[in-house]
XYZ file of C-alpha atoms in Angstrom:
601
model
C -4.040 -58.376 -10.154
C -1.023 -56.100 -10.785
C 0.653 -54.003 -7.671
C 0.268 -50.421 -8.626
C 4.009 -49.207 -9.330
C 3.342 -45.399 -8.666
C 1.272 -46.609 -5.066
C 4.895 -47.284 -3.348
C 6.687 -44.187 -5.302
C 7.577 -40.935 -4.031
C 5.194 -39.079 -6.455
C 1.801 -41.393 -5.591
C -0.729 -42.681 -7.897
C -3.066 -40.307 -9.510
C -5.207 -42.564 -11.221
C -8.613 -42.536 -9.892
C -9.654 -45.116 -10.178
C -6.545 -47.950 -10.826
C -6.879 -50.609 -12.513
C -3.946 -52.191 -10.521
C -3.652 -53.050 -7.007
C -2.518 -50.417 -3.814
C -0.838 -52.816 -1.711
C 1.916 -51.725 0.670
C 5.587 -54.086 0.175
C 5.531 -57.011 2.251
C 8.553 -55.550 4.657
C 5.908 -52.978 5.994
C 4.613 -53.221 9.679
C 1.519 -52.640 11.115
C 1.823 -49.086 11.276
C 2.739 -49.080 7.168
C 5.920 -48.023 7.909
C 8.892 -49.759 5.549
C 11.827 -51.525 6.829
C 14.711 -50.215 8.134
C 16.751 -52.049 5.300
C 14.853 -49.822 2.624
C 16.538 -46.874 2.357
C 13.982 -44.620 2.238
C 12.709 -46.358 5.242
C 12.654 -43.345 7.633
C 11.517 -40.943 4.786
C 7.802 -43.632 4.311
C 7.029 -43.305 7.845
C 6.087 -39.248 7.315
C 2.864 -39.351 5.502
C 2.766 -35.667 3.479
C -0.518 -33.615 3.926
C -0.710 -32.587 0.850
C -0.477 -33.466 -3.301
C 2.472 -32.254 -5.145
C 2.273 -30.732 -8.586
C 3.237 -32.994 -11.186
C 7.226 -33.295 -11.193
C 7.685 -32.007 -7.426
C 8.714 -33.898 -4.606
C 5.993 -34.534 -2.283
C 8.550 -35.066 0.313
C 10.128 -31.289 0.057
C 6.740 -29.596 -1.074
C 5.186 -30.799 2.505
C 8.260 -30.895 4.509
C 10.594 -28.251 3.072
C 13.498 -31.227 2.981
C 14.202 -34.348 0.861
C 16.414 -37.158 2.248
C 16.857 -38.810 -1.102
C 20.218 -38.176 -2.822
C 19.806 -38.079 -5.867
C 16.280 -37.607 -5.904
C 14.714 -38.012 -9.112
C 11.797 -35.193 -8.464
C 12.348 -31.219 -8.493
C 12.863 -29.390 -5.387
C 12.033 -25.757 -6.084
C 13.234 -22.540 -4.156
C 10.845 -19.016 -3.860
C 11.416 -17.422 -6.975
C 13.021 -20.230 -9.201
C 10.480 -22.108 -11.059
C 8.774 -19.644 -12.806
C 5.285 -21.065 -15.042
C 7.600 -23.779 -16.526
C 5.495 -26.217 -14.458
C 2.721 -26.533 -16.699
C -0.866 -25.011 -16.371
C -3.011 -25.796 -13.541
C 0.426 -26.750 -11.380
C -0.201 -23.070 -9.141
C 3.134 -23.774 -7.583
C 4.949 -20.329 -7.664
C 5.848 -18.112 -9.996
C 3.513 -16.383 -12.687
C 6.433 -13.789 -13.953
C 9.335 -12.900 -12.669
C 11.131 -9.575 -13.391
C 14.762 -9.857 -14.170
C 17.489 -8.972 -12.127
C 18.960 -6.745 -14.856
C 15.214 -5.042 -14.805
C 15.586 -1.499 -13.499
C 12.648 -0.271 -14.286
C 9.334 0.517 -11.774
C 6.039 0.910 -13.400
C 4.340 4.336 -11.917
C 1.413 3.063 -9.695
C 2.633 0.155 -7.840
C 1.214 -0.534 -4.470
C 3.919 -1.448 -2.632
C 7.812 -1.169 -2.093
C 9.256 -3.903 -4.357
C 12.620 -4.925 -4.422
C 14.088 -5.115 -8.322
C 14.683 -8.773 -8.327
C 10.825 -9.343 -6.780
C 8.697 -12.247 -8.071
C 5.543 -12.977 -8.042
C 3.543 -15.925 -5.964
C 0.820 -16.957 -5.635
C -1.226 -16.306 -2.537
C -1.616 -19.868 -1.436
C 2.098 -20.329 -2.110
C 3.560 -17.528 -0.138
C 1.570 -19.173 2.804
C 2.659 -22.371 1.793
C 6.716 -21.153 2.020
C 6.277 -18.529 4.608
C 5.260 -21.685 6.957
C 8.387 -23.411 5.883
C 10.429 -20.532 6.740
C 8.502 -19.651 10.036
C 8.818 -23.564 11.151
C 10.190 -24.080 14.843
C 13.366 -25.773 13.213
C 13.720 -23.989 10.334
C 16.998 -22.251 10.311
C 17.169 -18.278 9.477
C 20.352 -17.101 9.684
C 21.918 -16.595 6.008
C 21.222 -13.819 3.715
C 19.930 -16.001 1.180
C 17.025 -16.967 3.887
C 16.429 -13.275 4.374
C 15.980 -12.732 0.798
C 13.410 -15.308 0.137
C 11.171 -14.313 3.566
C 11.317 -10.743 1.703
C 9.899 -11.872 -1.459
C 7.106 -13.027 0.117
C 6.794 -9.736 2.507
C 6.693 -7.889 -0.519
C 4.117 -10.018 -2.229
C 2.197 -9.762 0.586
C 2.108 -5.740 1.095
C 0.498 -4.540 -1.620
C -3.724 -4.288 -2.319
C -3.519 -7.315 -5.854
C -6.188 -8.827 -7.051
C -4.967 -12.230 -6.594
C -4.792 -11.847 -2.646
C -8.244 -11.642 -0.702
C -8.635 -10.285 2.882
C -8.755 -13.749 4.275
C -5.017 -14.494 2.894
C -3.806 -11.484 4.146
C -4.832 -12.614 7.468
C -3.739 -15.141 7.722
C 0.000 -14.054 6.242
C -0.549 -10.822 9.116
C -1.261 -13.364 11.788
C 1.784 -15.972 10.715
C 4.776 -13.014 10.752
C 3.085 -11.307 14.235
C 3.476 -14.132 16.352
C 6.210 -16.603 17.685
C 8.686 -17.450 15.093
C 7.227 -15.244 12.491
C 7.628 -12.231 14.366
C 11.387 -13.545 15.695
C 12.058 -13.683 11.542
C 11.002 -9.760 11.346
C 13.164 -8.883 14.306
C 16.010 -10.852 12.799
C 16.081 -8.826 9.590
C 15.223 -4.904 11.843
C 18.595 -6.166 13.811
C 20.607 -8.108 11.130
C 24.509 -7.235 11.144
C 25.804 -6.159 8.757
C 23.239 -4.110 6.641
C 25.029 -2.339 3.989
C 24.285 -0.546 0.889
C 25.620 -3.137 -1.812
C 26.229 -6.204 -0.970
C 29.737 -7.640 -0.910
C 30.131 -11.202 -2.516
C 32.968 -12.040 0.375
C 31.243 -11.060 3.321
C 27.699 -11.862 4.882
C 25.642 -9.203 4.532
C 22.027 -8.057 3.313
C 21.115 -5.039 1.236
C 19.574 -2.397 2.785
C 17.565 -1.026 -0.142
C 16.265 -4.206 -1.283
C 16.112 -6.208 1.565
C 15.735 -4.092 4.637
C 13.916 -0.973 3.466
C 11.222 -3.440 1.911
C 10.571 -5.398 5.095
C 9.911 -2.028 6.621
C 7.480 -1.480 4.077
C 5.589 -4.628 4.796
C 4.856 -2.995 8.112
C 3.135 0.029 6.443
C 1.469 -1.834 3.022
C -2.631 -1.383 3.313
C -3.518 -4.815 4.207
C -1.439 -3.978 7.874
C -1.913 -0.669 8.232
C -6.503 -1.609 7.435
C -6.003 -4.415 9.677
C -8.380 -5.330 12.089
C -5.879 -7.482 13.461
C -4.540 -4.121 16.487
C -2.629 -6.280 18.497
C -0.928 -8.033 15.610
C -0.055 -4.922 14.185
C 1.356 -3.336 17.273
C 3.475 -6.250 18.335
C 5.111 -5.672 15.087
C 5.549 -2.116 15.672
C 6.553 -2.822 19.335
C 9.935 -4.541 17.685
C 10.645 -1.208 16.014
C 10.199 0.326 19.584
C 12.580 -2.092 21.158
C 15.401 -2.345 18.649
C 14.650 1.761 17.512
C 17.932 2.818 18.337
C 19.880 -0.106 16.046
C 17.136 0.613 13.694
C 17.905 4.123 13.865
C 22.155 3.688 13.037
C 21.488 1.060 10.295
C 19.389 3.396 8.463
C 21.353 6.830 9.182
C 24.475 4.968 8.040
C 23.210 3.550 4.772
C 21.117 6.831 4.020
C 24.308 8.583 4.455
C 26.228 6.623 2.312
C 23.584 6.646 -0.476
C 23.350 9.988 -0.447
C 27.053 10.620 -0.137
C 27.537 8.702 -3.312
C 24.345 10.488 -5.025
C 23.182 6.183 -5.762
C 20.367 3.876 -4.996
C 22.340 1.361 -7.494
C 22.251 -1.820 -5.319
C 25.295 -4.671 -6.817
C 23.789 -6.871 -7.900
C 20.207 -5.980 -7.672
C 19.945 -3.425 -9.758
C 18.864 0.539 -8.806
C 15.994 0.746 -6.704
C 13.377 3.491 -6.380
C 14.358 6.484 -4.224
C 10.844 8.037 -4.092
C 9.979 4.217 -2.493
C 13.034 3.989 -0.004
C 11.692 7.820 1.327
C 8.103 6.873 1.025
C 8.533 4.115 2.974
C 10.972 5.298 5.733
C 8.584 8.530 6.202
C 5.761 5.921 6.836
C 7.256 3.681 9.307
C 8.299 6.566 11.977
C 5.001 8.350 11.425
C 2.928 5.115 12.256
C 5.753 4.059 15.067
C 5.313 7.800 16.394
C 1.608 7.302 16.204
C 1.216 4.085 18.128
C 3.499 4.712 21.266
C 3.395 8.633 22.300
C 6.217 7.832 24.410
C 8.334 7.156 21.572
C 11.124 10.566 21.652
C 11.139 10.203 25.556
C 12.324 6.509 25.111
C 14.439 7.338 21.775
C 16.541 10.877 21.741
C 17.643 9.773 18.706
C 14.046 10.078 16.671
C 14.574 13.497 16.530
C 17.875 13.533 15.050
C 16.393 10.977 12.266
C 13.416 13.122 11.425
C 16.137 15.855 11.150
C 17.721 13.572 8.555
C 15.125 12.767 6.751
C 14.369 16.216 5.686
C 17.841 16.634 5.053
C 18.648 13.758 3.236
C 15.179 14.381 0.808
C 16.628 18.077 -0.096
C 19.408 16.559 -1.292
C 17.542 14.296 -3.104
C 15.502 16.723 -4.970
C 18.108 18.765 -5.978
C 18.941 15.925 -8.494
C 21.984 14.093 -10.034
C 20.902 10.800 -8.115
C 21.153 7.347 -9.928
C 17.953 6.575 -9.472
C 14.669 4.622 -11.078
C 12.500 6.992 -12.776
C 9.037 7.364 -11.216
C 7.219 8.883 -14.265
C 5.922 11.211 -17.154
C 6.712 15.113 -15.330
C 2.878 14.717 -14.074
C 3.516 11.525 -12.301
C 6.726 12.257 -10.804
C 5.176 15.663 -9.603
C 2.141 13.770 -7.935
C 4.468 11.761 -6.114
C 7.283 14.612 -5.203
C 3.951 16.634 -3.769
C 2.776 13.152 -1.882
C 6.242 13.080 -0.382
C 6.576 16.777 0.779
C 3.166 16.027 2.619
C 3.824 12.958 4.411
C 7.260 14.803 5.195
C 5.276 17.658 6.306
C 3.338 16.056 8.437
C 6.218 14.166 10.137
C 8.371 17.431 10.934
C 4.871 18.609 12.301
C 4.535 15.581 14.486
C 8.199 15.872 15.768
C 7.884 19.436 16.316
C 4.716 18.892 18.793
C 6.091 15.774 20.555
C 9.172 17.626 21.190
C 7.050 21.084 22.402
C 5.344 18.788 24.518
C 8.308 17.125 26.416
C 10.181 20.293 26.897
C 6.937 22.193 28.094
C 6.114 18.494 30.631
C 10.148 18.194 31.909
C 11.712 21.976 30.914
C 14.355 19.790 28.811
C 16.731 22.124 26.887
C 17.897 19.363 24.122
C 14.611 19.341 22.350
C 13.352 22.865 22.965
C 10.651 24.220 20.002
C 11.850 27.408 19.573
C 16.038 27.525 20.125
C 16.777 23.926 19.820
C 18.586 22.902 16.059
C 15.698 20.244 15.656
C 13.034 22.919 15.739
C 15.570 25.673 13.897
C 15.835 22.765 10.889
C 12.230 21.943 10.369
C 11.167 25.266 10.475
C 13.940 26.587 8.018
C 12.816 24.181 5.992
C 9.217 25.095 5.996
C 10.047 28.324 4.936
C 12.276 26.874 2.212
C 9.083 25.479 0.698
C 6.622 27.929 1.923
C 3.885 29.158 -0.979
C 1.569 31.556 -0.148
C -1.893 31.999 -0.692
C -3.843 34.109 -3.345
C -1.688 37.504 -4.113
C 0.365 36.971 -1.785
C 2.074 34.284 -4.142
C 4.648 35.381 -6.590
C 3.523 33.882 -9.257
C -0.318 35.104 -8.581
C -3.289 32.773 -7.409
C -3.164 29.373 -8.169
C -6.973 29.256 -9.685
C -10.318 31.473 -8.882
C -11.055 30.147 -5.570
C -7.419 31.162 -4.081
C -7.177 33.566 -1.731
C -5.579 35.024 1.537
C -8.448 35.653 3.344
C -10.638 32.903 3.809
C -13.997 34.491 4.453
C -13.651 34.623 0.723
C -13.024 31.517 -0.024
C -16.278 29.127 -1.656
C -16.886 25.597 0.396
C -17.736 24.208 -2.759
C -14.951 23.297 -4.980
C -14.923 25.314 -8.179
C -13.728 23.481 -11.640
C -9.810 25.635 -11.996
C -9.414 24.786 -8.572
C -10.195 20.908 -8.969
C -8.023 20.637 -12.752
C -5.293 22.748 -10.766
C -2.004 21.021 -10.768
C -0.501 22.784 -8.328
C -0.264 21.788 -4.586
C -2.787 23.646 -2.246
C -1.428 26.269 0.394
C -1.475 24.336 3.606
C 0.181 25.499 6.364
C 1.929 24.274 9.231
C 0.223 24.463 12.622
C 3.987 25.108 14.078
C 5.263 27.692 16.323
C 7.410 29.825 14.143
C 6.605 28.035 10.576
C 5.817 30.831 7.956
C 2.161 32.188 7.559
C 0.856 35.027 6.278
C -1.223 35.769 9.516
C -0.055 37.181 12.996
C 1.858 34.393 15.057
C -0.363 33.303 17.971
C -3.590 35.348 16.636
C -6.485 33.552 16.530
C -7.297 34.376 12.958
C -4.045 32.386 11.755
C -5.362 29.413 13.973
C -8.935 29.527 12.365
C -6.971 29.523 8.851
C -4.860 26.969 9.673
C -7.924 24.842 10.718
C -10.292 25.843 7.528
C -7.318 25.173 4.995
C -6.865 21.844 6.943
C -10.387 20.598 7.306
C -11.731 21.548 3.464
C -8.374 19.896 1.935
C -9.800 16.917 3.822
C -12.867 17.168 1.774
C -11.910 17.801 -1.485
C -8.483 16.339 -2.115
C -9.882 12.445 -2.822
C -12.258 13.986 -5.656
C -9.916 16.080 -6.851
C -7.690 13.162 -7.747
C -9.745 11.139 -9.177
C -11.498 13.843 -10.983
C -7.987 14.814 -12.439
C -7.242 11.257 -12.903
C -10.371 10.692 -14.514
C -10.184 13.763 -17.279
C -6.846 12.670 -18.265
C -8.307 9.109 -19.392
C -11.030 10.963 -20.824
C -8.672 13.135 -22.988
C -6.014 10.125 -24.027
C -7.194 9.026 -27.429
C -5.807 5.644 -26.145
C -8.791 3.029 -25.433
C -6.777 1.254 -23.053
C -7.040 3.704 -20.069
C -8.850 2.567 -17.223
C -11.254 4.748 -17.696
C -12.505 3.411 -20.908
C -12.727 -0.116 -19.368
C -15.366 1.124 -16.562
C -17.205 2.904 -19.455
C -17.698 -0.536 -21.090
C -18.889 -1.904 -18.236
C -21.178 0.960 -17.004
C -19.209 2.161 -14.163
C -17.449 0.875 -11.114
C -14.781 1.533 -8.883
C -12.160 3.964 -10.614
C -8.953 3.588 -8.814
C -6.666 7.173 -9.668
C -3.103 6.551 -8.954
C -2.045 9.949 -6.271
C 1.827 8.211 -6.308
C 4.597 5.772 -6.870
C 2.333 3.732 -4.038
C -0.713 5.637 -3.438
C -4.496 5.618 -5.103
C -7.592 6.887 -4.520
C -10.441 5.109 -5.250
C -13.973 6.608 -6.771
C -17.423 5.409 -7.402
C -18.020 6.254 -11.246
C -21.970 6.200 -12.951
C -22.165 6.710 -16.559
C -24.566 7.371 -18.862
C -26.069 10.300 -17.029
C -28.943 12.041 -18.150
C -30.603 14.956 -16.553
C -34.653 14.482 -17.072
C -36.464 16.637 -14.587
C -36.442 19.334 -11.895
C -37.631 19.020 -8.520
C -37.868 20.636 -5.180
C -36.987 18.847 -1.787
C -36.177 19.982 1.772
C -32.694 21.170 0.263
C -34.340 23.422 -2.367
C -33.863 23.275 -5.912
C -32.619 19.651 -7.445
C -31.840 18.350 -10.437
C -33.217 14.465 -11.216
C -30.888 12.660 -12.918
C -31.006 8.763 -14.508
C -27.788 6.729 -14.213
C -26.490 3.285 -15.129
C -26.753 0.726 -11.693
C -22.995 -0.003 -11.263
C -21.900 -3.688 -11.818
C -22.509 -6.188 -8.972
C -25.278 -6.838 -6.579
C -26.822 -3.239 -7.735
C -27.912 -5.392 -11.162
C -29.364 -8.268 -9.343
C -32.178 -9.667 -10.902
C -34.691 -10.056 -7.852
C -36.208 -6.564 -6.930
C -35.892 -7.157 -3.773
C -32.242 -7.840 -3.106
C -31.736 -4.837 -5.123
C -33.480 -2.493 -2.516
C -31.280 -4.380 0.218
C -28.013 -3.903 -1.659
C -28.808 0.072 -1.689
C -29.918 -0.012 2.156
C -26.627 -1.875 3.552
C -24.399 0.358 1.055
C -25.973 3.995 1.530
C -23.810 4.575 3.969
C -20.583 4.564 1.820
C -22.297 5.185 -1.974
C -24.900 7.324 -2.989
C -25.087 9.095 0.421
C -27.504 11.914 1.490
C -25.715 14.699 1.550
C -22.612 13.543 -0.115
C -19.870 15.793 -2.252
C -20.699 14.663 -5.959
C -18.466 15.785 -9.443
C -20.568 15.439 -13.082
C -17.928 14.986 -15.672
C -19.890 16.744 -18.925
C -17.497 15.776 -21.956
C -18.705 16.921 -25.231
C -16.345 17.003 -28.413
C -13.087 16.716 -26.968
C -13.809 18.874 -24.038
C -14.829 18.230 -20.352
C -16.738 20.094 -17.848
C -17.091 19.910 -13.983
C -20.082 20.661 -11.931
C -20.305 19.991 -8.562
C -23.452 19.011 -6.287
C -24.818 17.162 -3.114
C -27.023 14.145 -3.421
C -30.796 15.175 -2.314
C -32.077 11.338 -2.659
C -32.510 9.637 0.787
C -32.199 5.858 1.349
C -35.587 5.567 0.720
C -35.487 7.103 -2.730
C -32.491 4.383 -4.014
C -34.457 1.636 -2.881
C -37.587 2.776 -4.726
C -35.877 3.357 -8.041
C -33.807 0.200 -8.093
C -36.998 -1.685 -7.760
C -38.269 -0.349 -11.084
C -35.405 -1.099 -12.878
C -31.831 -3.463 -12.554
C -30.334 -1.595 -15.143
C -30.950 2.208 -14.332
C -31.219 4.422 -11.602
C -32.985 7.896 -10.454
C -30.840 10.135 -7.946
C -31.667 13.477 -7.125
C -28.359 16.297 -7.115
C -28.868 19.997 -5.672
C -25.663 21.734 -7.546
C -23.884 24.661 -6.448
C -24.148 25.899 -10.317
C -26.144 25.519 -12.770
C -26.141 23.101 -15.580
């Protein structure tokens, strides 16, 4: 019978089964290696663990290098190949954006550099080992670039990666020569702000700033992986203070120049660079309290910061657009938070080591830190109720907060502007006597029902805008067609909030519980395991997920819309555990909830 030509070649047989015969060449050994004299001798004797696509080299798709010149297959680099493969293939790209592509879609989860392309979970693994390999070298920018790509594919919450790969991409860069390939890039010299053909350096908007954001995308920061996580953050902590000058230099030369353009990237996304940079010292700050003992030179940066976003916001930047003027507003509000909360942070760390060693560089209340952040709080500072210029914000705004309602009201859930929140700071602007106890209880009330209300005010804001496009294509009007689901309301250029929506709600009764007066209501069963067929793995579905849906006691929003318009009422759910499972054994397609409102219907 024939010898099976493809058996012996690089690319292997894929006929199964073969009508011809898989016999090794007669200069083989006993261990099926080939003769020296073949010269691709050495190259048989390393069996690859894995099939190539069609056209790829089996060789470099297992081993990363091809001794064969020329070799008749394709090698392909991260970010090369695009879907020219042909279906089924998987190898890496399924769009790539172009390098002349400026533009950032509002809503994306993570930072992404402007020449970023897609791959496929099982790829990135696939590469990432190549790169992390003991011999693998990592030294050229080029490297640096491609490790990136896959950091940034990696960050962000996509369909197309699961927990598991995640995982295991979290536990491949946190240990050995993963982690040395992080610390390589933190510490890389030089880091500059565009990248000069003649020299060796990387770019520090979109190559730098977006390995930082790896280290605060959600699948790190919702790890269950601690230890992983902090030995990442323990590199920040060792390196902090070349961290630290690489990022106060570029800053200051992007902001100098009034440009995130990055030759030959493109322009990347200022509201991302901040985002992220805000992020990183806040976690880094929150995982080693000693970190402005260690690092006098955290202080100074948070300083920066604040300085450098002012600037920012005054405008005349070169800089990707985040939005519509609602979009960009969500985000500018997101980032005066997170940059609230960080001056607030540095302002008690630093209270706390001058009140612990009587040090006079980082004193609270004469010290320039303390004089910045606090100037800069009053910059911003908005008052509550009357006391604001421009009068309340809605009907549940006011000074004093014994008059304030616990239960949202519907102008104060559609309001688009920001909440008064103040700063627990010594010195920082409130309306209230400094050190009285009725500016503390304030401070903690404001604090504590923002907590509450802000995720459902989000969505619900999210939620009426979809309601009110006359485009079918929000995603609003996809989770009506499917009876509910999770809504996911973009808060930012990287931020969402995600709600449990039930449609088709129809009021039928009114009862009396242990709460008092409720009203019955009969929803659709949202899509999943709540539709199961079998009765009785409907009742367990609502027993092992009353703790996060449905809940006794929980803050609930009914969206009325009726000819164009939309109303809000607001409610706790009355139904116990019990109750779900009862109802969802009548019925996989409807459900009966009970809802005590604070108004009435």
């Amino acid at each position: 019978m024939p010898v099976c030509f493809d058996f012996n070649s690089p690319r292997g047989c894929r006929r199964n089964p073969c009508r011809f015969t898989h016999e090794k060449p007669e200069n083989a050994n006993s261990h099926g290696s080939a003769s020296a004299k073949s010269p691709v001798a050495k190259e048989r004797r390393v069996q690859p663990i894995m099939e190539a696509p069609n056209g790829i080299c089996r060789y470099y798709y297992n081993l990363g290098s091809c001794k064969r010149d020329p070799c008749r297959f394709l090698h392909p680099e991260p970010g090369t190949l695009g879907t020219a493969i042909g279906p089924g293939s998987g190898f890496l790209l399924s769009s790539t954006q172009s390098k002349n592509d400026t533009t950032t879609s509002y809503g994306e989860r993570a930072l992404k550099p402007a020449w970023f392309s897609v791959v496929a979970p099982s790829d990135a693994l696939y590469h990432l080992g190549l790169i992390c390999a003991p011999r693998a070298t990592f030294t050229r920018p080029s490297q640096v670039m491609k490790f990136v790509n896959l950091l940034a594919n990696a960050g962000p919450r996509d369909s197309t990666w699961d927990e598991k790969d995640a995982q295991r991409f979290l536990e491949i860069v946190s240990e050995g020569h993963g982690l040395s390939r992080i610390e390589a890039i933190l510490t890389f010299d030089p880091v500059v702000v565009q990248v000069d053909t003649s020299r060796e350096p990387i770019s520090f908007t979109s190559a730098y700033v977006p390995c930082l954001g790896y280290l605060v995308s959600s699948f790190v920061l919702d790890s269950t992986l601690a230890t992983r996580v902090n030995s990442l953050y323990g590199l920040i902590h060792t390196h902090f203070d070349r961290i630290s000058t690489i990022i106060t230099t570029c800053m200051t030369t992007i902001v100098e120049q009034k440009s995130f353009k990055d030759r030959p990237f493109g322009i990347s996304c200022g509201a991302e660079v901040f985002r992220t940079l805000i992020q990183v010292v806040v976690e880094y700050i929150n995982r080693f309290k000693s970190a402005f003992r260690d690092h006098r030179s955290l202080a100074p940066l948070t300083e920066s910061i604040s300085s450098w976003i002012d600037q920012w916001k005054a405008g005349g930047f070169v800089d990707t657009e985040i939005g519509d003027g609602h979009a960009k507003k969500v985000v500018m509000d997101k980032i005066q938070r997170d940059l609230h909360r960080l001056l607030s942070m540095a302002t008690r760390e630093s209270a706390a080591i001058t009140h612990k060693d009587g040090s006079q560089e980082l004193k609270v209340k004469k010290g320039p830190s303390s004089t910045s952040i606090i100037g800069s709080l009053a910059i911003h500072y908005d008052p509550a109720g009357t006391l604001r210029s421009d009068g309340p914000r809605h009907d549940n705004d006011f000074e004093d907060i014994r008059m304030i309602s616990i239960a949202p009201t519907e102008a104060e859930m559609m309001c688009k502007i920001s909440p008064f929140l103040p700063a627990n700071i010594p010195g920082a602007p409130h309306h209230l006597a400094s050190e009285s106890m009725e500016r503390l209880l304030d401070i903690q009330f404001r604090l504590l029902r923002e907590e509450l209300i802000a995720p459902l005010r989000l969505a619900l804001q999210s939620i009426i805008s979809d309601l009110l496009n006359p485009s079918k294509k929000t995603p609003l009007h996809s989770l009506l067609a499917k009876k509910g689901g999770r809504y996911t309301a973009e808060t930012g250029h990287s931020d969402s909030v995600m709600a449990s929506v039930y449609t088709s709600v129809d009021p039928v009764a009114i009862t009396t519980d242990k709460r008092g007066v409720a009203t019955e209501l009969v929803i659709d069963t949202p899509p999943g395991q709540a539709r199961n067929r079998s009765a009785s793995q409907r009742a367990e579905y609502w027993k092992a997920i009353s703790r996060k849906r449905l809940m006794q006691g929980g803050l609930v929003g009914l969206v009325w819309a009726s000819r164009g318009n939309a109303q809000l009422f607001f409610g706790l759910i009355s139904s116990s555990v019990e109750d779900l499972q009862s109802s969802s054994r009548e019925s996989p397609d409807s459900l009966r909830i009970r809802v005590k409102f604070f108004d009435e219907l």
